[in-house]
Short mmCIF file of C-alpha atoms in Angstrom, two decimals:
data_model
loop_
_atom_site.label_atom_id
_atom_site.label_comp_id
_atom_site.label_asym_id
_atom_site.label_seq_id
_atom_site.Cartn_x
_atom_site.Cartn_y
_atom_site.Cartn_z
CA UNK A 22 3.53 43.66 -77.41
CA UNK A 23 5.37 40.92 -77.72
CA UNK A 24 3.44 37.60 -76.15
CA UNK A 25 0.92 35.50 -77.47
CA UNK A 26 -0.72 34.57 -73.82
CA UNK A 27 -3.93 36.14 -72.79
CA UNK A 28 -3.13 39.42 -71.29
CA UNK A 29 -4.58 38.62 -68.05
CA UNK A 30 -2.60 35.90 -67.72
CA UNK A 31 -0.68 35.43 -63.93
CA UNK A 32 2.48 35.20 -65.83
CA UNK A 33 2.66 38.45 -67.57
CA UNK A 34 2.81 40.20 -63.72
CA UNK A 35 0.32 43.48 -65.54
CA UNK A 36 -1.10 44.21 -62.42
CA UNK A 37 2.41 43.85 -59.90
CA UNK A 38 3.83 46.47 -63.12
CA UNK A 39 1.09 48.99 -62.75
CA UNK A 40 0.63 48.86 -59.19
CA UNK A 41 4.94 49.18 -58.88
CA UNK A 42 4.60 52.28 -61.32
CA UNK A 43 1.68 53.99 -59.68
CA UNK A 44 3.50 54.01 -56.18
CA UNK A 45 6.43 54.90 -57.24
CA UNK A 46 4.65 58.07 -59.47
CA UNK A 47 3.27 59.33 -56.22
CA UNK A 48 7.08 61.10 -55.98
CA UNK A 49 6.98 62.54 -59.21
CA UNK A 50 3.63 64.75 -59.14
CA UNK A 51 4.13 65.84 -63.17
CA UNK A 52 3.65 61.93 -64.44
CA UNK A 53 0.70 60.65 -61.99
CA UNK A 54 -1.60 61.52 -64.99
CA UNK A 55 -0.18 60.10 -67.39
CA UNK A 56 0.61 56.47 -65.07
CA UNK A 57 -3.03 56.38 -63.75
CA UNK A 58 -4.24 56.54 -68.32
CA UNK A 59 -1.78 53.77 -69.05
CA UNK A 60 -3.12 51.82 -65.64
CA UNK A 61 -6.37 52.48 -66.90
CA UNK A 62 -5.86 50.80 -70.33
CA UNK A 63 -3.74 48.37 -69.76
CA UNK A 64 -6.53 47.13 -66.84
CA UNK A 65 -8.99 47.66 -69.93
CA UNK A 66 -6.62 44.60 -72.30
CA UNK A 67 -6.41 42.46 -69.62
CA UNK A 68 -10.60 42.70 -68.67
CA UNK A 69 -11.29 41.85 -71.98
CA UNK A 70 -9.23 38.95 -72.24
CA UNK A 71 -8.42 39.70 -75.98
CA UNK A 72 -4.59 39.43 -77.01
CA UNK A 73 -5.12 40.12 -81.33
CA UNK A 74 -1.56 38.42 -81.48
CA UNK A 75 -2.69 35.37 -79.93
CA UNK A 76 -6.09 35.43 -81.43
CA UNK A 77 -4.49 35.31 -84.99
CA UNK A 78 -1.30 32.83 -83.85
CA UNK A 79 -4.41 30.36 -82.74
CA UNK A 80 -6.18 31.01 -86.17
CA UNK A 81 -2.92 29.41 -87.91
CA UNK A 82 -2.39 26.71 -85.75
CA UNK A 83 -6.03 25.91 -86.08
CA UNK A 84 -5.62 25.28 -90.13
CA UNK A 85 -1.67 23.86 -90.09
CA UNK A 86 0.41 23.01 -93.85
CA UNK A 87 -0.23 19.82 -94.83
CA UNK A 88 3.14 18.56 -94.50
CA UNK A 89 4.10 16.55 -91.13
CA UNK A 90 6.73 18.77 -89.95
CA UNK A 91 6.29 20.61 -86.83
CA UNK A 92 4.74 24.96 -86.88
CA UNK A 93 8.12 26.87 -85.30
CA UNK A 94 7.47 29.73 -83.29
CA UNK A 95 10.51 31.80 -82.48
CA UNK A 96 10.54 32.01 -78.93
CA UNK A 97 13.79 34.37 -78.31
CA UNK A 98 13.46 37.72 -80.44
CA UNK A 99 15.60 39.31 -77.69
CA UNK A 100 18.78 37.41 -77.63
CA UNK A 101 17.82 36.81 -74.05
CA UNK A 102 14.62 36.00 -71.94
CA UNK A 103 11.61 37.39 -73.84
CA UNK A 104 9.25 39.65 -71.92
CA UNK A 105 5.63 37.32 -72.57
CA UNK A 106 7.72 34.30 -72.69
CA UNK A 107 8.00 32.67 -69.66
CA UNK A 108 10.17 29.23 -69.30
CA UNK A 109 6.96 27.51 -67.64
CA UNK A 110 4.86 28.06 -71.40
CA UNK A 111 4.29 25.26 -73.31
CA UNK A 112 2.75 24.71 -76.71
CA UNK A 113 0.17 22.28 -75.78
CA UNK A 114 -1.21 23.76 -72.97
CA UNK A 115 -1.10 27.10 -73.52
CA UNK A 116 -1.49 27.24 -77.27
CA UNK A 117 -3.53 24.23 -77.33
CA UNK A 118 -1.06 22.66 -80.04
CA UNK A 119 0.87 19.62 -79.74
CA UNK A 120 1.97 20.36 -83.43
CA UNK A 121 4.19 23.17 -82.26
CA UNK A 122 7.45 23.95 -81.14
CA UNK A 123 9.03 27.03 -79.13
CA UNK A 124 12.21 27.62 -80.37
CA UNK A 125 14.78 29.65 -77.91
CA UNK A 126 17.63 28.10 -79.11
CA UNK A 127 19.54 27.40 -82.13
CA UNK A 128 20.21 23.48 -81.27
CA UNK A 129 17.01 22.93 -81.46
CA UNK A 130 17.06 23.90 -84.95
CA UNK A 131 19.81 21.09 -85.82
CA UNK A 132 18.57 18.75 -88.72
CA UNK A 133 14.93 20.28 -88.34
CA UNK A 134 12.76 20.72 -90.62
CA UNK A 135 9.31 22.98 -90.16
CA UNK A 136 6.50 23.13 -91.62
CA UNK A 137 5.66 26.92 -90.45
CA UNK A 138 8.17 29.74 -89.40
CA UNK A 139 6.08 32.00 -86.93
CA UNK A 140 7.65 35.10 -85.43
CA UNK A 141 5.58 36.96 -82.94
CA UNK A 142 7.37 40.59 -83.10
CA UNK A 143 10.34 42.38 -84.46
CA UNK A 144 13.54 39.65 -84.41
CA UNK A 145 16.34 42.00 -85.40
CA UNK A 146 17.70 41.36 -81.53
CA UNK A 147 17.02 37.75 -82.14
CA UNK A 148 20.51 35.62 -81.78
CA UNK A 149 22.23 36.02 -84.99
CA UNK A 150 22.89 32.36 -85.58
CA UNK A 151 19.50 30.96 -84.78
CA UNK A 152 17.66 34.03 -86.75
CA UNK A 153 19.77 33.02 -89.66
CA UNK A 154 19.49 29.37 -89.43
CA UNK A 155 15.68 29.80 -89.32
CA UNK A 156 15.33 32.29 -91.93
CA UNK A 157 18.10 30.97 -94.74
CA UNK A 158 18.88 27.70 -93.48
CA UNK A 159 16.55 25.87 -95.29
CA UNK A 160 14.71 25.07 -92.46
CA UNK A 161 11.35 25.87 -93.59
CA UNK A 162 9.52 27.52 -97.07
CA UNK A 163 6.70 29.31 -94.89
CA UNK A 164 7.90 32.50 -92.89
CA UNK A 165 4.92 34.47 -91.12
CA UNK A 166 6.39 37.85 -89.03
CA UNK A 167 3.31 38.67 -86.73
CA UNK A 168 3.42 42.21 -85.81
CA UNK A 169 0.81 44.80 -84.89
CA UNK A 170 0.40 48.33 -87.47
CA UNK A 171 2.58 50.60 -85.11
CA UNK A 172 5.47 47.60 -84.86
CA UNK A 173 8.09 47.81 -86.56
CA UNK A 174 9.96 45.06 -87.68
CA UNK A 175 12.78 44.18 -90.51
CA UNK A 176 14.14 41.68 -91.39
CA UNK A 177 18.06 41.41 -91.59
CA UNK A 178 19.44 40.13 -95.32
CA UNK A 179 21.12 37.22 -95.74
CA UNK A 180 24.86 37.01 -96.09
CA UNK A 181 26.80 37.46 -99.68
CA UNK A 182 30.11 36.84 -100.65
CA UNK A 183 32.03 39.82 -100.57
CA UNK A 184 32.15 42.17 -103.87
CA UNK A 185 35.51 42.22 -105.38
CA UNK A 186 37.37 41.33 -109.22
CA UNK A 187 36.97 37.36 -107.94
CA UNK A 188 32.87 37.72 -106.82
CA UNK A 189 31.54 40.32 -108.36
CA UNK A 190 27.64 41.57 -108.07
CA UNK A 191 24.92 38.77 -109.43
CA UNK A 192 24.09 39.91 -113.25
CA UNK A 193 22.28 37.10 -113.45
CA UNK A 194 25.05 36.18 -116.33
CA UNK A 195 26.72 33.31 -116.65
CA UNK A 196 30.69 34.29 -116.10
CA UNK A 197 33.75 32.19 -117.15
CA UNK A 198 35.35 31.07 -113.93
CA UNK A 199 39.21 31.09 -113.80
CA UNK A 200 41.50 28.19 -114.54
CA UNK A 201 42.08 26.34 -111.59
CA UNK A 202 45.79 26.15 -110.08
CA UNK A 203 47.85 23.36 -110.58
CA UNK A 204 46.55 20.12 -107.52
CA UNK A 205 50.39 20.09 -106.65
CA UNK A 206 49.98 23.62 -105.67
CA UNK A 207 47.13 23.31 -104.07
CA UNK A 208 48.69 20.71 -101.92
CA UNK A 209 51.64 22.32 -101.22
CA UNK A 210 49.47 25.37 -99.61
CA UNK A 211 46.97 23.42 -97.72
CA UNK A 212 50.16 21.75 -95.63
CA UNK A 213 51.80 24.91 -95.29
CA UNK A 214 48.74 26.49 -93.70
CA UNK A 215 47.96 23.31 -91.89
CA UNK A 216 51.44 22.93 -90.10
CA UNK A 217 51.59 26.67 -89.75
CA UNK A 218 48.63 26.74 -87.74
CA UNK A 219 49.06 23.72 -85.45
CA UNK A 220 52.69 25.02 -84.93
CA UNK A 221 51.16 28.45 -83.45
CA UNK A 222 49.16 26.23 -81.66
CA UNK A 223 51.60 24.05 -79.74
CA UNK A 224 53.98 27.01 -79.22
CA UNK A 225 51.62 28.56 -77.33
CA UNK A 226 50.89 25.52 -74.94
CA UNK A 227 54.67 23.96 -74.40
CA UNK A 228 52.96 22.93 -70.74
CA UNK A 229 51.43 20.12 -72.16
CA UNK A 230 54.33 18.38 -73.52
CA UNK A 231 54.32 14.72 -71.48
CA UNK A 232 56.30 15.11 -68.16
CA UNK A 233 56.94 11.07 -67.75
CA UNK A 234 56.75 7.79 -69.62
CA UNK A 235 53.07 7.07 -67.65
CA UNK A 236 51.65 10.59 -69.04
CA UNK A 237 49.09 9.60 -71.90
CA UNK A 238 47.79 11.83 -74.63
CA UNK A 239 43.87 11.50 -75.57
CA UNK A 240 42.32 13.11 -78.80
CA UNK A 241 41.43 16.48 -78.37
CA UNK A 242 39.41 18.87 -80.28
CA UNK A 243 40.79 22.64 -79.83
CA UNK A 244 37.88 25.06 -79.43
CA UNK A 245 38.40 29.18 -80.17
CA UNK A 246 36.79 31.61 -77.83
CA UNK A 247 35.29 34.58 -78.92
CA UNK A 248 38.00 36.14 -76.90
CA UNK A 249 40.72 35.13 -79.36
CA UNK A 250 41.83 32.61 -76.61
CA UNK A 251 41.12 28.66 -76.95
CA UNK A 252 41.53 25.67 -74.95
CA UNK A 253 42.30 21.80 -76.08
CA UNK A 254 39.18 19.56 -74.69
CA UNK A 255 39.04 16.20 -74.96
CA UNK A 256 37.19 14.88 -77.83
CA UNK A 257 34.78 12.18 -76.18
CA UNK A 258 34.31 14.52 -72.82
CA UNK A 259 31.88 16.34 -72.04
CA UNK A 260 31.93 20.25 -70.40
CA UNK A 261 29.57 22.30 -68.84
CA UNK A 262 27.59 24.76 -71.10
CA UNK A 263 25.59 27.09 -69.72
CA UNK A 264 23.93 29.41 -72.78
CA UNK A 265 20.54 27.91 -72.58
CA UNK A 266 20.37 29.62 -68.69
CA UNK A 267 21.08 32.75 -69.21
CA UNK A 268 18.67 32.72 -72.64
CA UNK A 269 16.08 31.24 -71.37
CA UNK A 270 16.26 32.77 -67.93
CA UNK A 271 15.89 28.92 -66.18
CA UNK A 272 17.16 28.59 -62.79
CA UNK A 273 20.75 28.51 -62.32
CA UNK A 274 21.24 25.64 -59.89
CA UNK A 275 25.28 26.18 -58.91
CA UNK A 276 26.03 22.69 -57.16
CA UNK A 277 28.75 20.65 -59.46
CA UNK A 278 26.07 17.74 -60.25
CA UNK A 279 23.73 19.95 -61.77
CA UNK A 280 25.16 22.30 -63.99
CA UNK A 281 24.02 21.20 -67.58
CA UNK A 282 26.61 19.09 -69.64
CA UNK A 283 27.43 19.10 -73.66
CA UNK A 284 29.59 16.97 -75.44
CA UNK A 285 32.24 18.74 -76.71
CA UNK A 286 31.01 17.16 -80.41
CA UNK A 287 28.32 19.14 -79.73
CA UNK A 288 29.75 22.65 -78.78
CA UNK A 289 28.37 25.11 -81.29
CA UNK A 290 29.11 29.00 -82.10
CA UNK A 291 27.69 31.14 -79.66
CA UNK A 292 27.63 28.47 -76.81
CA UNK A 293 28.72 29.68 -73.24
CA UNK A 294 31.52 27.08 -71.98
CA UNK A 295 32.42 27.36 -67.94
CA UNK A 296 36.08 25.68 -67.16
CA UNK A 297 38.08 25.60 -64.28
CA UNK A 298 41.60 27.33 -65.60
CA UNK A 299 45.29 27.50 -63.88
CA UNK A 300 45.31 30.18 -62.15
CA UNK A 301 41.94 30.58 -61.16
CA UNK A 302 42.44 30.88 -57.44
CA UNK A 303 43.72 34.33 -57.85
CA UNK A 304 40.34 34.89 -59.61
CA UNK A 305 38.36 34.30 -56.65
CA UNK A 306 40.42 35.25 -54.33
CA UNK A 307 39.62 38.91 -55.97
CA UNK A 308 36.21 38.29 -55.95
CA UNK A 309 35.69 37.41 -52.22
CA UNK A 310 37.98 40.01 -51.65
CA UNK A 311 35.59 42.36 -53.00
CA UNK A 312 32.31 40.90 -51.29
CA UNK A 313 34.26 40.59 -48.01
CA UNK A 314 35.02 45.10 -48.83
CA UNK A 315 31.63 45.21 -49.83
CA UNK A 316 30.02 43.77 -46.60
CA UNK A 317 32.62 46.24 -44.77
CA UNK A 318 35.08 44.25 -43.50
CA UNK A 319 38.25 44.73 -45.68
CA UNK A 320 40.98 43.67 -43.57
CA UNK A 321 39.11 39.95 -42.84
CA UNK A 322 41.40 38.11 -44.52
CA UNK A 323 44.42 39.32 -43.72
CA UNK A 324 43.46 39.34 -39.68
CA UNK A 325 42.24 35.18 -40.94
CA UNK A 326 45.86 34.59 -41.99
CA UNK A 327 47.80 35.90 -39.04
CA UNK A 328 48.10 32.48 -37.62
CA UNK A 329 50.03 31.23 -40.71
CA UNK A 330 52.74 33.33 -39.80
CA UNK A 331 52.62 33.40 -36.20
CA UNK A 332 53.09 29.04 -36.45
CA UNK A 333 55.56 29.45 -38.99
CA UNK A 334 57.54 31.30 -36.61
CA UNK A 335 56.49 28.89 -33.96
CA UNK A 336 57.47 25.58 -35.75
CA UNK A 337 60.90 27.43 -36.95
CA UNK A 338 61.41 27.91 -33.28
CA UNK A 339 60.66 24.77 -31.44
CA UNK A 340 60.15 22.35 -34.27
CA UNK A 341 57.31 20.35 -35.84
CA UNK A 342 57.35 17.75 -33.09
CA UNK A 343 56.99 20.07 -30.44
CA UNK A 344 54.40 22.12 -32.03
CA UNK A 345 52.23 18.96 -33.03
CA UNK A 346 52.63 17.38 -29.46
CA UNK A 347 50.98 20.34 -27.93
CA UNK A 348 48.63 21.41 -30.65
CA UNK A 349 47.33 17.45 -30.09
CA UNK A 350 46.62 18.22 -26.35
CA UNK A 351 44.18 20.94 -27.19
CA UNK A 352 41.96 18.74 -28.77
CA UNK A 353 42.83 19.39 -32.70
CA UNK A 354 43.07 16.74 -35.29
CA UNK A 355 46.20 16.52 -37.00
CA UNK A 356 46.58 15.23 -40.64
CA UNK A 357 50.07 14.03 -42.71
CA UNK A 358 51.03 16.73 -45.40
CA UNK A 359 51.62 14.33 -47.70
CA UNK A 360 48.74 12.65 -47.94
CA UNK A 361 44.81 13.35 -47.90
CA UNK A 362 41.61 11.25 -47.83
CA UNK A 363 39.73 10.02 -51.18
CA UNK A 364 38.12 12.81 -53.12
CA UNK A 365 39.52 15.31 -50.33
CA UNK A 366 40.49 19.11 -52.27
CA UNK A 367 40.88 20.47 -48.80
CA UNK A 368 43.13 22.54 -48.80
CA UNK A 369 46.48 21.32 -46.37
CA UNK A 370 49.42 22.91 -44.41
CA UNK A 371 53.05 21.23 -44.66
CA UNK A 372 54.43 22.07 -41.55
CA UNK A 373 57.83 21.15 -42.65
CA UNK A 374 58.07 24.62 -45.16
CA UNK A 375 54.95 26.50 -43.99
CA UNK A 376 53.46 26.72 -47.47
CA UNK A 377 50.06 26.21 -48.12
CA UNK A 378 48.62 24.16 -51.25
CA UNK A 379 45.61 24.98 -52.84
CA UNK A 380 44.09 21.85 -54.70
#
């Protein structure tokens, strides 16, 4: 319902659906009917080759506005990877167009300008942000919803200012506005709110206060999570964003060099930020501890950790020299607690205390 490729098309997986359906109907006796009609006509679309969406999104692109901008064609009506959209389509070779672009996300949008708006199905699960940058952002003065008789589609209405004695209703009226307050007033508020909030801020993040004479401060930009929480990042760094995998349903490659980066002058509303936090160890530590219960072996790590203990006891008992000596003979490499090789976030055992450092 919702692509614009040819329904036969490899990418659209019709025939792996139908066949999936119609073996799993053979358990249910009461819907085999009905699977083996909607086999039948859905084999019917795809034999004919005919997609009417697609035949009328070509027609457009065939007779494009004169101006020089770009058509847009809202690739992301579901706020997440759109059935009929695959990652691997392309506007030139599959639309034939290289005067198009798909649009799944809303940076893509920043300081464009199209020529065309074309949405191919009902966008009220569309991301909020990039639905309402395309439609009232100014970003183009031709909007063309594409949607078949039994579709239904709406669109949502743009924001207003709320009613109240200070913004009433448009009359379409001109209304006298009130007398503006007095600039020293206005002053005096804006550096009450402004020291109010940055001295919320820093009371809730006394850690960061400089430890030494050689600690150095950089500029930071302090972004708010939709959790309520925030974090300060540093203002000419860059983080690792991750939004455009799970909307676009790209692969998620997890090794540290290539997870995608965004300056943080770049971070927008809506983008999905991954940090490494204090405290985070305990936060995988639960999660392995619930693969390692899942894969039935919940006492694993604490039968891994016995030794810990047991050479605590040991080293408390015939000391560190001792201990090392013999654990030597046997063949194992010892390393100083105090210091590690370059780049090294092993973790490493003081022998002196028994405690063990995660870095």
């Amino acid at each position: 319902m919702l692509t614009v490729l040819p329904f036969n098309d490899a990418r659209l997986g019709l025939d792996a659906i139908m066949n999936n359906l119609a073996h799993v109907s053979q358990s249910v006796p009461g819907i085999r009917a009905a699977v083996d009609d909607l086999a039948s006509l859905v084999r019917s679309l795809a034999s004919e080759n005919v997609n009417p969406k697609r035949e009328r999104a070509l027609a457009m692109l065939e007779s494009p506005p004169e101006e020089g901008e770009p058509v847009a064609i809202l690739a992301n009506i579901c706020g997440s990877p759109t059935p009929g959209w695959p990652i691997t389509m392309e506007a030139e070779s599959d639309l034939g167009s290289t005067a198009v672009e798909l649009v799944r996300l809303r940076r893509q949008t920043r300081n464009a300008l199209f020529a065309r708006l074309i949405i191919p199905g009902n966008p009220w699960f569309a991301p909020a942000g990039l639905l309402f940058d395309l439609l009232y952002g100014g970003r183009t003065s031709d909007i063309v919803v594409l949607t078949y008789r039994a579709e239904r589609a709406s669109l949502p209405a743009p924001r207003r200012l709320p009613q109240d004695t200070h913004f009433p209703a448009p009359s379409g009226q001109s209304r006298q506005l009130p007398e503006a307050s007095q600039p020293d007033e206005e002053i005096q508020l804006d550096s009450w709110a402004h020291e109010s909030f940055w001295s919320s801020i820093h009371a809730q993040h006394t850690d960061v206060a400089p430890t030494s004479d050689k600690d150095v401060t950089v500029d930071a930009r302090f972004v708010l999570f939709a959790d309520g929480s925030g974090a300060f990042l540093p203002e000419d760094g860059r983080v690792v964003e991750v939004s455009a995998l799970f909307e676009t349903g790209a692969n998620f490659d997890i090794t540290e060099d290539k997870l995608p980066r965004t300056s943080v002058r770049d971070l927008e509303e809506g983008d999905l930020v991954m940090l490494r936090l204090t405290g985070s160890g305990d936060y995988l530590d639960d999660v392995a501890d619930s693969l390692i219960e899942k894969a039935g072996e919940a006492g694993l790590r604490g039968r891994a950790l016995q030794w810990k203990d047991r050479l605590h006891e040991v080293i408390k008992r015939h000391g560190e020299g001792v201990v090392a000596m013999k654990v030597r003979g046997l063949g194992v490499r010892l390393r100083s607690p105090n210091t590690s090789g370059p780049g090294q976030v092993t973790p490493s055992w003081h022998l002196k205390t028994g405690r063990h450092f995660k870095v």
